[in-house]
mmCIF file of C-alpha atoms and ligand atoms in Angstrom:
data_model
loop_
_atom_site.group_PDB
_atom_site.id
_atom_site.type_symbol
_atom_site.label_atom_id
_atom_site.label_comp_id
_atom_site.label_asym_id
_atom_site.label_seq_id
_atom_site.Cartn_x
_atom_site.Cartn_y
_atom_site.Cartn_z
ATOM 1 C CA MET A 1 110.310 89.393 -50.022
ATOM 2 C CA GLY A 2 112.361 91.544 -52.302
ATOM 3 C CA VAL A 3 115.041 93.913 -52.597
ATOM 4 C CA THR A 4 114.727 97.457 -50.703
ATOM 5 C CA ILE A 5 116.139 100.228 -52.677
ATOM 6 C CA ARG A 6 118.417 102.168 -49.932
ATOM 7 C CA GLU A 7 120.573 104.451 -51.998
ATOM 8 C CA ILE A 8 120.845 105.661 -55.486
ATOM 9 C CA ARG A 9 124.320 107.451 -56.470
ATOM 10 C CA PHE A 10 125.234 109.058 -59.534
ATOM 11 C CA GLN A 11 128.750 109.946 -60.589
ATOM 12 C CA ARG A 12 129.711 111.766 -63.580
ATOM 13 C CA ILE A 13 133.051 110.506 -65.341
ATOM 14 C CA HIS A 14 135.020 111.676 -68.314
ATOM 15 C CA LYS A 15 137.833 110.423 -70.576
ATOM 16 C CA LYS A 16 139.446 111.091 -73.633
ATOM 17 C CA LEU A 17 139.225 108.616 -76.479
ATOM 18 C CA LYS A 18 142.693 107.055 -77.454
ATOM 19 C CA LYS A 19 141.657 108.390 -81.022
ATOM 20 C CA PRO A 20 138.790 110.302 -82.255
ATOM 21 C CA PHE A 21 135.632 108.264 -83.494
ATOM 22 C CA VAL A 22 134.696 110.085 -86.739
ATOM 23 C CA THR A 23 131.359 109.477 -88.367
ATOM 24 C CA SER A 24 129.262 111.509 -90.819
ATOM 25 C CA LEU A 25 127.250 112.816 -87.996
ATOM 26 C CA GLN A 26 129.895 113.665 -85.416
ATOM 27 C CA ALA A 27 133.418 113.591 -84.272
ATOM 28 C CA VAL A 28 133.559 112.157 -80.821
ATOM 29 C CA ASN A 29 136.969 113.099 -79.029
ATOM 30 C CA ASP A 30 135.918 112.881 -75.472
ATOM 31 C CA ARG A 31 133.324 110.598 -73.526
ATOM 32 C CA GLU A 32 131.381 111.948 -70.611
ATOM 33 C CA ALA A 33 129.049 109.148 -68.764
ATOM 34 C CA ILE A 34 126.996 109.025 -65.656
ATOM 35 C CA ILE A 35 127.687 105.905 -63.525
ATOM 36 C CA VAL A 36 124.774 104.682 -61.273
ATOM 37 C CA THR A 37 125.132 102.801 -58.166
ATOM 38 C CA ILE A 38 122.122 101.515 -56.325
ATOM 39 C CA ILE A 39 122.709 100.046 -53.009
ATOM 40 C CA SER A 40 120.235 97.675 -51.529
ATOM 41 C CA ASP A 41 119.256 97.411 -47.616
ATOM 42 C CA SER A 42 121.707 94.273 -47.364
ATOM 43 C CA GLY A 43 124.773 96.391 -48.741
ATOM 44 C CA LEU A 44 124.537 94.791 -52.175
ATOM 45 C CA GLU A 45 125.752 97.270 -55.097
ATOM 46 C CA GLY A 46 124.343 97.360 -58.669
ATOM 47 C CA PHE A 47 125.695 99.262 -61.367
ATOM 48 C CA GLY A 48 124.520 100.963 -64.586
ATOM 49 C CA GLU A 49 126.154 103.452 -67.030
ATOM 50 C CA CYS A 50 123.973 106.209 -68.883
ATOM 51 C CA VAL A 51 125.116 106.409 -72.591
ATOM 52 C CA ALA A 52 123.716 109.523 -73.772
ATOM 53 C CA PHE A 53 126.382 111.657 -75.444
ATOM 54 C CA SER A 54 127.398 115.387 -74.292
ATOM 55 C CA THR A 55 125.287 116.903 -77.483
ATOM 56 C CA PRO A 56 122.180 115.507 -78.947
ATOM 57 C CA TRP A 57 123.521 114.086 -82.292
ATOM 58 C CA TYR A 58 122.733 110.450 -81.931
ATOM 59 C CA THR A 59 119.420 110.971 -80.092
ATOM 60 C CA GLU A 60 117.825 113.886 -78.160
ATOM 61 C CA GLU A 61 119.066 113.092 -74.738
ATOM 62 C CA THR A 62 122.590 114.559 -73.434
ATOM 63 C CA VAL A 63 124.617 113.734 -70.421
ATOM 64 C CA GLU A 64 123.024 117.027 -68.867
ATOM 65 C CA SER A 65 119.479 116.289 -69.599
ATOM 66 C CA CYS A 66 119.778 112.696 -68.058
ATOM 67 C CA ALA A 67 121.662 113.997 -65.130
ATOM 68 C CA PHE A 68 118.656 116.277 -64.399
ATOM 69 C CA VAL A 69 116.119 113.476 -65.282
ATOM 70 C CA MET A 70 117.797 110.737 -63.195
ATOM 71 C CA GLU A 71 118.238 112.988 -59.988
ATOM 72 C CA ARG A 72 115.251 114.940 -60.011
ATOM 73 C CA VAL A 73 112.564 112.944 -61.664
ATOM 74 C CA LEU A 74 113.531 109.271 -61.680
ATOM 75 C CA LYS A 75 115.552 108.918 -58.367
ATOM 76 C CA PRO A 76 112.561 109.937 -56.253
ATOM 77 C CA LEU A 77 110.282 107.737 -57.656
ATOM 78 C CA LEU A 78 112.561 104.565 -56.906
ATOM 79 C CA GLN A 79 114.047 105.770 -53.613
ATOM 80 C CA ALA A 80 113.006 103.342 -50.459
ATOM 81 C CA ARG A 81 110.907 101.150 -52.797
ATOM 82 C CA ILE A 82 110.758 97.183 -52.251
ATOM 83 C CA LEU A 83 110.688 95.513 -55.499
ATOM 84 C CA SER A 84 110.069 91.963 -56.016
ATOM 85 C CA SER A 85 111.378 91.919 -59.680
ATOM 86 C CA PRO A 86 113.724 94.166 -61.621
ATOM 87 C CA HIS A 87 110.816 94.106 -64.337
ATOM 88 C CA GLU A 88 108.901 96.528 -62.129
ATOM 89 C CA VAL A 89 111.341 99.422 -62.538
ATOM 90 C CA ALA A 90 109.727 99.956 -66.098
ATOM 91 C CA THR A 91 106.255 100.454 -64.489
ATOM 92 C CA VAL A 92 107.652 102.903 -61.775
ATOM 93 C CA PHE A 93 109.070 105.027 -64.435
ATOM 94 C CA ALA A 94 106.163 104.502 -66.781
ATOM 95 C CA PRO A 95 104.569 108.004 -65.888
ATOM 96 C CA VAL A 96 107.715 109.604 -67.115
ATOM 97 C CA LYS A 97 107.952 110.281 -70.877
ATOM 98 C CA GLY A 98 110.852 109.560 -72.984
ATOM 99 C CA ASN A 99 114.118 109.877 -71.589
ATOM 100 C CA HIS A 100 115.242 106.361 -72.390
ATOM 101 C CA MET A 101 118.944 106.595 -71.801
ATOM 102 C CA ALA A 102 118.218 108.084 -68.209
ATOM 103 C CA LYS A 103 115.874 105.415 -67.629
ATOM 104 C CA ALA A 104 117.974 102.481 -69.180
ATOM 105 C CA ALA A 105 121.002 103.543 -66.775
ATOM 106 C CA ILE A 106 119.082 103.105 -63.491
ATOM 107 C CA GLU A 107 117.204 100.068 -64.653
ATOM 108 C CA MET A 108 120.523 98.520 -65.458
ATOM 109 C CA ALA A 109 121.699 98.912 -61.999
ATOM 110 C CA VAL A 110 118.603 97.200 -60.653
ATOM 111 C CA TRP A 111 119.041 94.167 -62.856
ATOM 112 C CA ASP A 112 122.712 93.933 -61.793
ATOM 113 C CA LEU A 113 121.447 94.283 -58.038
ATOM 114 C CA PHE A 114 118.746 91.509 -58.524
ATOM 115 C CA ALA A 115 121.353 88.957 -60.093
ATOM 116 C CA LYS A 116 123.535 89.606 -57.274
ATOM 117 C CA TYR A 117 120.778 89.216 -54.744
ATOM 118 C CA GLU A 118 119.950 85.652 -56.489
ATOM 119 C CA GLY A 119 123.948 85.212 -56.474
ATOM 120 C CA VAL A 120 124.120 84.506 -60.206
ATOM 121 C CA PRO A 121 125.984 86.127 -63.360
ATOM 122 C CA LEU A 122 123.461 88.582 -64.879
ATOM 123 C CA TRP A 123 123.655 86.788 -68.071
ATOM 124 C CA GLN A 124 122.397 83.464 -66.368
ATOM 125 C CA TYR A 125 119.734 85.607 -64.627
ATOM 126 C CA ILE A 126 118.144 86.860 -67.901
ATOM 127 C CA GLY A 127 118.305 83.234 -69.563
ATOM 128 C CA GLY A 128 121.463 83.628 -71.384
ATOM 129 C CA LEU A 129 123.429 80.559 -72.926
ATOM 130 C CA HIS A 130 126.452 81.777 -75.032
ATOM 131 C CA LYS A 131 129.428 81.699 -72.820
ATOM 132 C CA HIS A 132 131.664 83.413 -75.357
ATOM 133 C CA ILE A 133 130.481 86.301 -77.455
ATOM 134 C CA PRO A 134 131.971 86.983 -80.737
ATOM 135 C CA ALA A 135 134.105 90.137 -80.797
ATOM 136 C CA GLY A 136 133.166 93.029 -83.251
ATOM 137 C CA VAL A 137 134.904 96.271 -83.985
ATOM 138 C CA VAL A 138 133.703 99.412 -85.731
ATOM 139 C CA VAL A 139 135.906 101.243 -88.170
ATOM 140 C CA ALA A 140 134.985 105.054 -88.672
ATOM 141 C CA ALA A 141 137.880 105.867 -90.933
ATOM 142 C CA SER A 142 138.294 107.900 -94.152
ATOM 143 C CA ASP A 143 139.394 106.108 -97.156
ATOM 144 C CA ASP A 144 143.079 106.605 -96.792
ATOM 145 C CA SER A 145 143.223 104.936 -93.313
ATOM 146 C CA ILE A 146 140.545 102.184 -93.975
ATOM 147 C CA LEU A 147 142.864 99.557 -95.267
ATOM 148 C CA ARG A 148 145.288 100.135 -92.206
ATOM 149 C CA ASP A 149 142.308 99.935 -89.698
ATOM 150 C CA ILE A 150 140.969 96.955 -91.125
ATOM 151 C CA GLU A 151 144.153 95.235 -91.134
ATOM 152 C CA GLN A 152 144.771 96.211 -87.616
ATOM 153 C CA ALA A 153 141.179 94.768 -86.662
ATOM 154 C CA ALA A 154 141.936 91.589 -88.492
ATOM 155 C CA SER A 155 145.375 90.995 -86.532
ATOM 156 C CA LYS A 156 143.595 91.454 -83.188
ATOM 157 C CA GLY A 157 141.508 88.679 -84.101
ATOM 158 C CA TYR A 158 137.918 90.357 -84.396
ATOM 159 C CA SER A 159 135.458 88.399 -86.169
ATOM 160 C CA ARG A 160 133.262 90.990 -87.548
ATOM 161 C CA ILE A 161 134.078 94.585 -88.691
ATOM 162 C CA LYS A 162 131.736 97.334 -89.172
ATOM 163 C CA ILE A 163 132.421 100.035 -91.465
ATOM 164 C CA LYS A 164 130.941 103.430 -91.423
ATOM 165 C CA ILE A 165 129.779 104.619 -95.034
ATOM 166 C CA THR A 166 128.507 107.251 -96.780
ATOM 167 C CA ALA A 167 127.426 107.945 -100.401
ATOM 168 C CA GLU A 168 130.664 109.022 -101.377
ATOM 169 C CA SER A 169 132.858 105.956 -99.696
ATOM 170 C CA ASP A 170 135.301 104.362 -102.231
ATOM 171 C CA ARG A 171 133.088 101.062 -103.169
ATOM 172 C CA ALA A 172 136.144 99.765 -105.065
ATOM 173 C CA LEU A 173 138.471 99.998 -102.160
ATOM 174 C CA LEU A 174 135.924 98.761 -99.820
ATOM 175 C CA LYS A 175 135.334 95.478 -102.047
ATOM 176 C CA GLU A 176 138.845 94.764 -102.298
ATOM 177 C CA ALA A 177 139.341 95.203 -98.470
ATOM 178 C CA ILE A 178 136.723 92.929 -97.764
ATOM 179 C CA SER A 179 137.881 90.236 -100.400
ATOM 180 C CA ARG A 180 141.135 89.945 -98.563
ATOM 181 C CA TYR A 181 139.425 88.771 -95.411
ATOM 182 C CA PRO A 182 136.960 85.833 -96.217
ATOM 183 C CA ASP A 183 136.680 84.537 -92.664
ATOM 184 C CA ILE A 184 135.711 88.174 -90.939
ATOM 185 C CA ILE A 185 132.085 89.361 -91.475
ATOM 186 C CA PHE A 186 131.641 92.926 -92.331
ATOM 187 C CA PHE A 187 128.710 95.201 -91.677
ATOM 188 C CA ALA A 188 128.248 98.754 -93.108
ATOM 189 C CA ASP A 189 126.649 101.474 -91.103
ATOM 190 C CA ALA A 190 125.385 104.617 -92.721
ATOM 191 C CA ASN A 191 123.785 106.338 -89.931
ATOM 192 C CA GLY A 192 121.100 107.723 -91.986
ATOM 193 C CA GLY A 193 123.375 109.310 -94.456
ATOM 194 C CA PHE A 194 121.208 108.244 -97.602
ATOM 195 C CA SER A 195 118.288 110.028 -98.842
ATOM 196 C CA GLU A 196 115.578 109.695 -101.933
ATOM 197 C CA ASP A 197 117.949 111.549 -104.101
ATOM 198 C CA ASN A 198 120.738 109.063 -103.712
ATOM 199 C CA PHE A 199 118.838 105.956 -103.417
ATOM 200 C CA GLY A 200 120.469 104.974 -106.619
ATOM 201 C CA GLN A 201 124.065 105.016 -105.057
ATOM 202 C CA LEU A 202 123.008 102.921 -102.092
ATOM 203 C CA THR A 203 121.910 100.032 -104.254
ATOM 204 C CA LEU A 204 125.632 100.033 -105.512
ATOM 205 C CA PHE A 205 126.644 98.875 -102.037
ATOM 206 C CA ASN A 206 124.859 95.590 -102.888
ATOM 207 C CA ASP A 207 127.715 93.484 -104.187
ATOM 208 C CA ILE A 208 130.529 94.855 -102.000
ATOM 209 C CA GLY A 209 130.709 91.913 -99.572
ATOM 210 C CA PHE A 210 128.705 93.417 -96.743
ATOM 211 C CA SER A 211 126.336 91.200 -94.688
ATOM 212 C CA LEU A 212 123.960 94.158 -93.877
ATOM 213 C CA ILE A 213 123.636 97.582 -94.260
ATOM 214 C CA GLU A 214 122.569 99.662 -91.075
ATOM 215 C CA GLN A 215 120.266 102.489 -91.026
ATOM 216 C CA PRO A 216 120.690 103.731 -94.685
ATOM 217 C CA PHE A 217 118.148 106.492 -94.038
ATOM 218 C CA GLY A 218 116.914 108.845 -91.609
ATOM 219 C CA GLU A 219 114.809 107.398 -88.721
ATOM 220 C CA GLN A 220 111.520 108.299 -89.831
ATOM 221 C CA GLU A 221 112.237 106.791 -93.560
ATOM 222 C CA TRP A 222 110.148 103.923 -93.049
ATOM 223 C CA ASP A 223 109.023 103.774 -96.833
ATOM 224 C CA LEU A 224 112.544 104.057 -97.944
ATOM 225 C CA HIS A 225 114.058 101.584 -96.014
ATOM 226 C CA ALA A 226 110.951 99.087 -97.030
ATOM 227 C CA GLN A 227 111.771 100.059 -100.626
ATOM 228 C CA ALA A 228 115.773 99.212 -99.941
ATOM 229 C CA LYS A 229 114.738 96.040 -98.327
ATOM 230 C CA LYS A 230 112.708 94.960 -101.413
ATOM 231 C CA GLN A 231 115.484 95.936 -103.894
ATOM 232 C CA MET A 232 118.549 94.938 -102.369
ATOM 233 C CA LYS A 233 120.002 91.521 -101.481
ATOM 234 C CA THR A 234 122.194 92.840 -99.025
ATOM 235 C CA SER A 235 119.877 92.858 -95.641
ATOM 236 C CA ILE A 236 118.687 96.152 -94.257
ATOM 237 C CA CYS A 237 119.059 96.471 -90.574
ATOM 238 C CA LEU A 238 117.701 99.368 -88.300
ATOM 239 C CA ASP A 239 119.540 100.974 -85.519
ATOM 240 C CA GLU A 240 118.327 104.806 -84.862
ATOM 241 C CA SER A 241 114.673 104.117 -85.992
ATOM 242 C CA ILE A 242 114.056 101.647 -83.173
ATOM 243 C CA LYS A 243 113.080 103.406 -80.021
ATOM 244 C CA SER A 244 110.499 100.947 -78.610
ATOM 245 C CA ILE A 245 108.772 97.848 -79.437
ATOM 246 C CA HIS A 246 106.276 99.957 -81.258
ATOM 247 C CA ASP A 247 108.788 100.823 -83.815
ATOM 248 C CA VAL A 248 109.773 97.030 -84.185
ATOM 249 C CA GLU A 249 106.090 96.346 -84.751
ATOM 250 C CA ARG A 250 106.025 99.012 -87.368
ATOM 251 C CA MET A 251 109.009 97.754 -89.185
ATOM 252 C CA ILE A 252 107.593 94.144 -89.211
ATOM 253 C CA GLU A 253 104.181 95.341 -90.679
ATOM 254 C CA MET A 254 105.930 97.602 -93.362
ATOM 255 C CA GLN A 255 108.635 94.946 -94.035
ATOM 256 C CA ALA A 256 111.052 98.029 -93.558
ATOM 257 C CA ALA A 257 113.931 95.765 -92.477
ATOM 258 C CA ASP A 258 115.395 92.330 -91.658
ATOM 259 C CA ILE A 259 117.504 92.864 -88.692
ATOM 260 C CA ILE A 260 117.641 95.380 -85.932
ATOM 261 C CA VAL A 261 120.513 96.498 -83.641
ATOM 262 C CA LEU A 262 119.801 96.372 -79.698
ATOM 263 C CA LYS A 263 120.789 99.068 -77.823
ATOM 264 C CA MET A 264 119.224 99.038 -74.041
ATOM 265 C CA GLY A 265 119.964 102.894 -73.975
ATOM 266 C CA ARG A 266 118.138 103.802 -77.010
ATOM 267 C CA LEU A 267 115.239 101.296 -76.056
ATOM 268 C CA GLY A 268 114.660 102.664 -72.578
ATOM 269 C CA GLY A 269 116.432 99.404 -70.466
ATOM 270 C CA TRP A 270 116.400 95.788 -70.059
ATOM 271 C CA HIS A 271 112.430 95.350 -69.574
ATOM 272 C CA GLU A 272 111.558 96.840 -72.970
ATOM 273 C CA THR A 273 114.733 95.272 -74.736
ATOM 274 C CA LEU A 274 113.810 91.672 -73.613
ATOM 275 C CA LYS A 275 110.180 92.311 -74.868
ATOM 276 C CA ILE A 276 111.750 93.015 -78.248
ATOM 277 C CA VAL A 277 114.200 90.220 -78.208
ATOM 278 C CA GLU A 278 110.819 87.976 -77.840
ATOM 279 C CA LEU A 279 108.994 89.805 -80.610
ATOM 280 C CA CYS A 280 111.883 89.314 -82.874
ATOM 281 C CA ARG A 281 112.241 85.723 -82.043
ATOM 282 C CA ARG A 282 108.685 85.059 -82.977
ATOM 283 C CA SER A 283 109.010 87.153 -86.095
ATOM 284 C CA GLY A 284 112.229 85.907 -87.507
ATOM 285 C CA ILE A 285 113.937 89.420 -87.131
ATOM 286 C CA GLY A 286 117.776 89.065 -86.572
ATOM 287 C CA MET A 287 119.275 90.783 -84.071
ATOM 288 C CA TRP A 288 122.663 91.843 -82.741
ATOM 289 C CA VAL A 289 123.791 94.163 -79.728
ATOM 290 C CA GLY A 290 125.047 97.546 -80.689
ATOM 291 C CA GLY A 291 127.768 99.705 -78.962
ATOM 292 C CA MET A 292 127.795 103.422 -77.876
ATOM 293 C CA ILE A 293 131.549 104.108 -77.261
ATOM 294 C CA GLU A 294 130.685 103.249 -73.762
ATOM 295 C CA PHE A 295 132.716 102.311 -70.690
ATOM 296 C CA GLY A 296 132.842 98.606 -69.279
ATOM 297 C CA ILE A 297 129.777 98.677 -67.068
ATOM 298 C CA SER A 298 127.474 99.315 -70.134
ATOM 299 C CA LYS A 299 129.789 96.968 -72.328
ATOM 300 C CA ALA A 300 129.095 94.132 -69.273
ATOM 301 C CA HIS A 301 125.434 94.717 -69.688
ATOM 302 C CA ASN A 302 125.432 94.564 -73.408
ATOM 303 C CA LEU A 303 127.785 91.239 -73.045
ATOM 304 C CA ALA A 304 124.904 89.832 -70.940
ATOM 305 C CA LEU A 305 122.264 90.644 -73.396
ATOM 306 C CA ALA A 306 124.186 89.119 -76.217
ATOM 307 C CA SER A 307 124.557 85.719 -74.302
ATOM 308 C CA LEU A 308 120.783 85.345 -75.212
ATOM 309 C CA PRO A 309 120.317 82.129 -77.567
ATOM 310 C CA ASP A 310 118.349 84.247 -80.098
ATOM 311 C CA ILE A 311 121.083 86.754 -80.478
ATOM 312 C CA VAL A 312 123.210 85.292 -83.344
ATOM 313 C CA LEU A 313 125.074 87.887 -85.150
ATOM 314 C CA PRO A 314 128.041 89.537 -83.886
ATOM 315 C CA GLY A 315 127.666 92.975 -82.179
ATOM 316 C CA ASP A 316 129.870 95.964 -81.599
ATOM 317 C CA PHE A 317 132.005 94.465 -78.760
ATOM 318 C CA SER A 318 135.584 95.427 -78.715
ATOM 319 C CA ASP A 319 138.029 95.218 -76.002
ATOM 320 C CA SER A 320 138.510 97.848 -73.054
ATOM 321 C CA ARG A 321 141.539 99.146 -74.652
ATOM 322 C CA HIS A 322 140.040 99.672 -78.028
ATOM 323 C CA PHE A 323 138.560 103.243 -76.832
ATOM 324 C CA TRP A 324 140.318 103.806 -73.439
ATOM 325 C CA ASP A 325 143.959 103.939 -71.985
ATOM 326 C CA GLU A 326 142.318 102.440 -68.987
ATOM 327 C CA ASP A 327 138.772 101.138 -68.357
ATOM 328 C CA VAL A 328 136.482 101.586 -65.095
ATOM 329 C CA ILE A 329 136.034 98.062 -64.540
ATOM 330 C CA ALA A 330 138.088 94.987 -63.396
ATOM 331 C CA PRO A 331 139.063 92.706 -64.878
ATOM 332 C CA GLU A 332 139.103 94.930 -68.163
ATOM 333 C CA ILE A 333 137.233 93.179 -71.395
ATOM 334 C CA MET A 334 139.591 91.163 -73.383
ATOM 335 C CA VAL A 335 139.286 89.715 -76.849
ATOM 336 C CA ILE A 336 140.951 86.297 -77.140
ATOM 337 C CA ASP A 337 140.706 84.193 -80.321
ATOM 338 C CA GLY A 338 137.996 86.615 -81.523
ATOM 339 C CA LYS A 339 135.777 86.241 -78.642
ATOM 340 C CA ILE A 340 135.091 87.566 -75.386
ATOM 341 C CA GLU A 341 134.379 85.278 -72.414
ATOM 342 C CA LEU A 342 131.706 85.959 -70.064
ATOM 343 C CA GLN A 343 132.537 86.374 -66.310
ATOM 344 C CA GLN A 344 131.228 83.759 -63.623
ATOM 345 C CA GLN A 345 130.670 86.078 -60.806
ATOM 346 C CA ALA A 346 127.499 87.234 -59.704
ATOM 347 C CA GLY A 347 125.710 90.270 -61.628
ATOM 348 C CA ILE A 348 127.702 92.027 -64.233
ATOM 349 C CA GLY A 349 130.588 90.055 -63.202
ATOM 350 C CA TYR A 350 133.267 92.975 -63.064
ATOM 351 C CA ASP A 351 134.300 95.136 -60.233
ATOM 352 C CA VAL A 352 133.913 98.978 -60.695
ATOM 353 C CA ASP A 353 136.838 101.365 -59.975
ATOM 354 C CA LEU A 354 135.702 104.927 -60.747
ATOM 355 C CA LYS A 355 139.214 106.179 -59.463
ATOM 356 C CA LYS A 356 140.385 104.488 -63.013
ATOM 357 C CA ALA A 357 138.174 107.750 -64.346
ATOM 358 C CA GLY A 358 139.964 110.339 -61.850
ATOM 359 C CA LEU A 359 137.401 110.054 -59.224
HETATM 360 O O1 OSB B 1 125.585 104.248 -85.052
HETATM 361 O O2 OSB B 1 126.055 102.361 -84.253
HETATM 362 C C1 OSB B 1 126.076 103.357 -84.245
HETATM 363 C C2 OSB B 1 128.804 104.729 -81.529
HETATM 364 C C3 OSB B 1 127.909 105.743 -81.120
HETATM 365 C C4 OSB B 1 126.928 106.183 -81.501
HETATM 366 C C5 OSB B 1 126.037 105.321 -82.565
HETATM 367 C C6 OSB B 1 126.847 104.341 -83.222
HETATM 368 C C7 OSB B 1 128.010 104.087 -82.579
HETATM 369 C C8 OSB B 1 128.706 102.704 -83.172
HETATM 370 C C9 OSB B 1 129.545 101.612 -82.092
HETATM 371 O O3 OSB B 1 129.123 102.804 -84.363
HETATM 372 C C10 OSB B 1 130.749 102.001 -81.638
HETATM 373 C C11 OSB B 1 131.051 101.046 -80.513
HETATM 374 O O4 OSB B 1 130.928 101.383 -79.356
HETATM 375 O O5 OSB B 1 131.706 100.052 -80.709
HETATM 376 MG MG1 MG B 2 124.482 102.279 -86.052
#
C-alpha cells in the first residue's frame, strides 16, 4: 500500500511585484518561482513551490541552482518510487547535501499528494487545529512612507505588522506609530543588519513597542545573539541562522534566542520542520511561520503549518493581492476580520492555475 510517483513536473513562473519589496539586503521587483507538480499512479496531483530567489541574497540557493538540482539530482531519486509515508522523501534525499529549498519544493508536493490520497485537508493531515490563521503583513519601507504603510495595513485589518529595521531607523517615529495601534502586534526584522560595533544601537530598540526583534545579527553570530537575549527585554527571534534542527539545538544550548521563524524552504521541507516544531514545543521556544514573498502554493503549505496547536505567534500571512495583481491559486487567499480561513478541501485546499502566471 502506498502512493506511486508517476510523474514529476517543474514549471518556471515569473511575475512583477505590485510594488518593490525593499530591505537592507535587496530590493525585490520581480519574483521567479518553480512550481512542482507530482502526479500519482491514480492521477492525483500534489503541488509544491520553490522559494529560492533569483540571486543568492537571502540564502545560497537560487532559482537556477534549484532548477538544476530538482531536475537532474532529486527527480531521478524519487521517480517511480512507491512511498508509504511522505516522511520517506527526507530519507530518499538524504544523500544530497544542502539544497534545502530545492528539496522542500518537491517534498511539499508529496505531502499535498498524501493528504489528497487520504482525502483530508493538509492542515488536518499534519495534526493542525487552528481553523483561522491570524494575518500578518511586512512593511519594508523607508521612514518617509512607513506611517502610510502602517496605516494602510491597519485599515486592511492585519493583526500583526512586521517592520524592517536598520541601525539608522527613526526610533522616535516607530515608537509614535506603534503607540497609535494598541491592538496590533508589532515585530521588527533586522535581517542581520547589526554588528558588534553598533550593539548599543540595538539595545535602544528595547522600548519601542516591538514584541520581538528578528535576526539582529549575521547568521553565524551566536554569541552576539546570546548577549542580546541576556541584555534586552524585547524577545530575540532567529530567521536566517536556523537552517536545520541542529541550529535550533545550538540556539537552545547557547540561549541565543527565545523564538524562531519557521520557513520550510530554508529548513528543507515538512519533515525537518515538523521535527523542529516538536523540539521547540518541548523546549518552550516560540514559533511562527515566515514568508518568502511567495505565491499561493507555498502560502497554502505555510497556512497548514501555522494551524499546528503549538504555533501561536502570528506569521507573515498577507493576502494574495498584497504582492500580486493575480495569484496562481483559486480561490485566492483573503484576509477577513484580520484572519485567513483554512480550506476544507483535501490537500492544500486550493486549485492551481499557472495560466494566471502566463503559462
Ligand atoms: O527576512 O523574513 C525575511 C521575505 C523574503 C526574504 C526574507 C524575508 C522576507 C520577509 C517576508 O520579510 C515577506 C512576506 O512574504 O510576507
Ligand atoms: Mg526575516
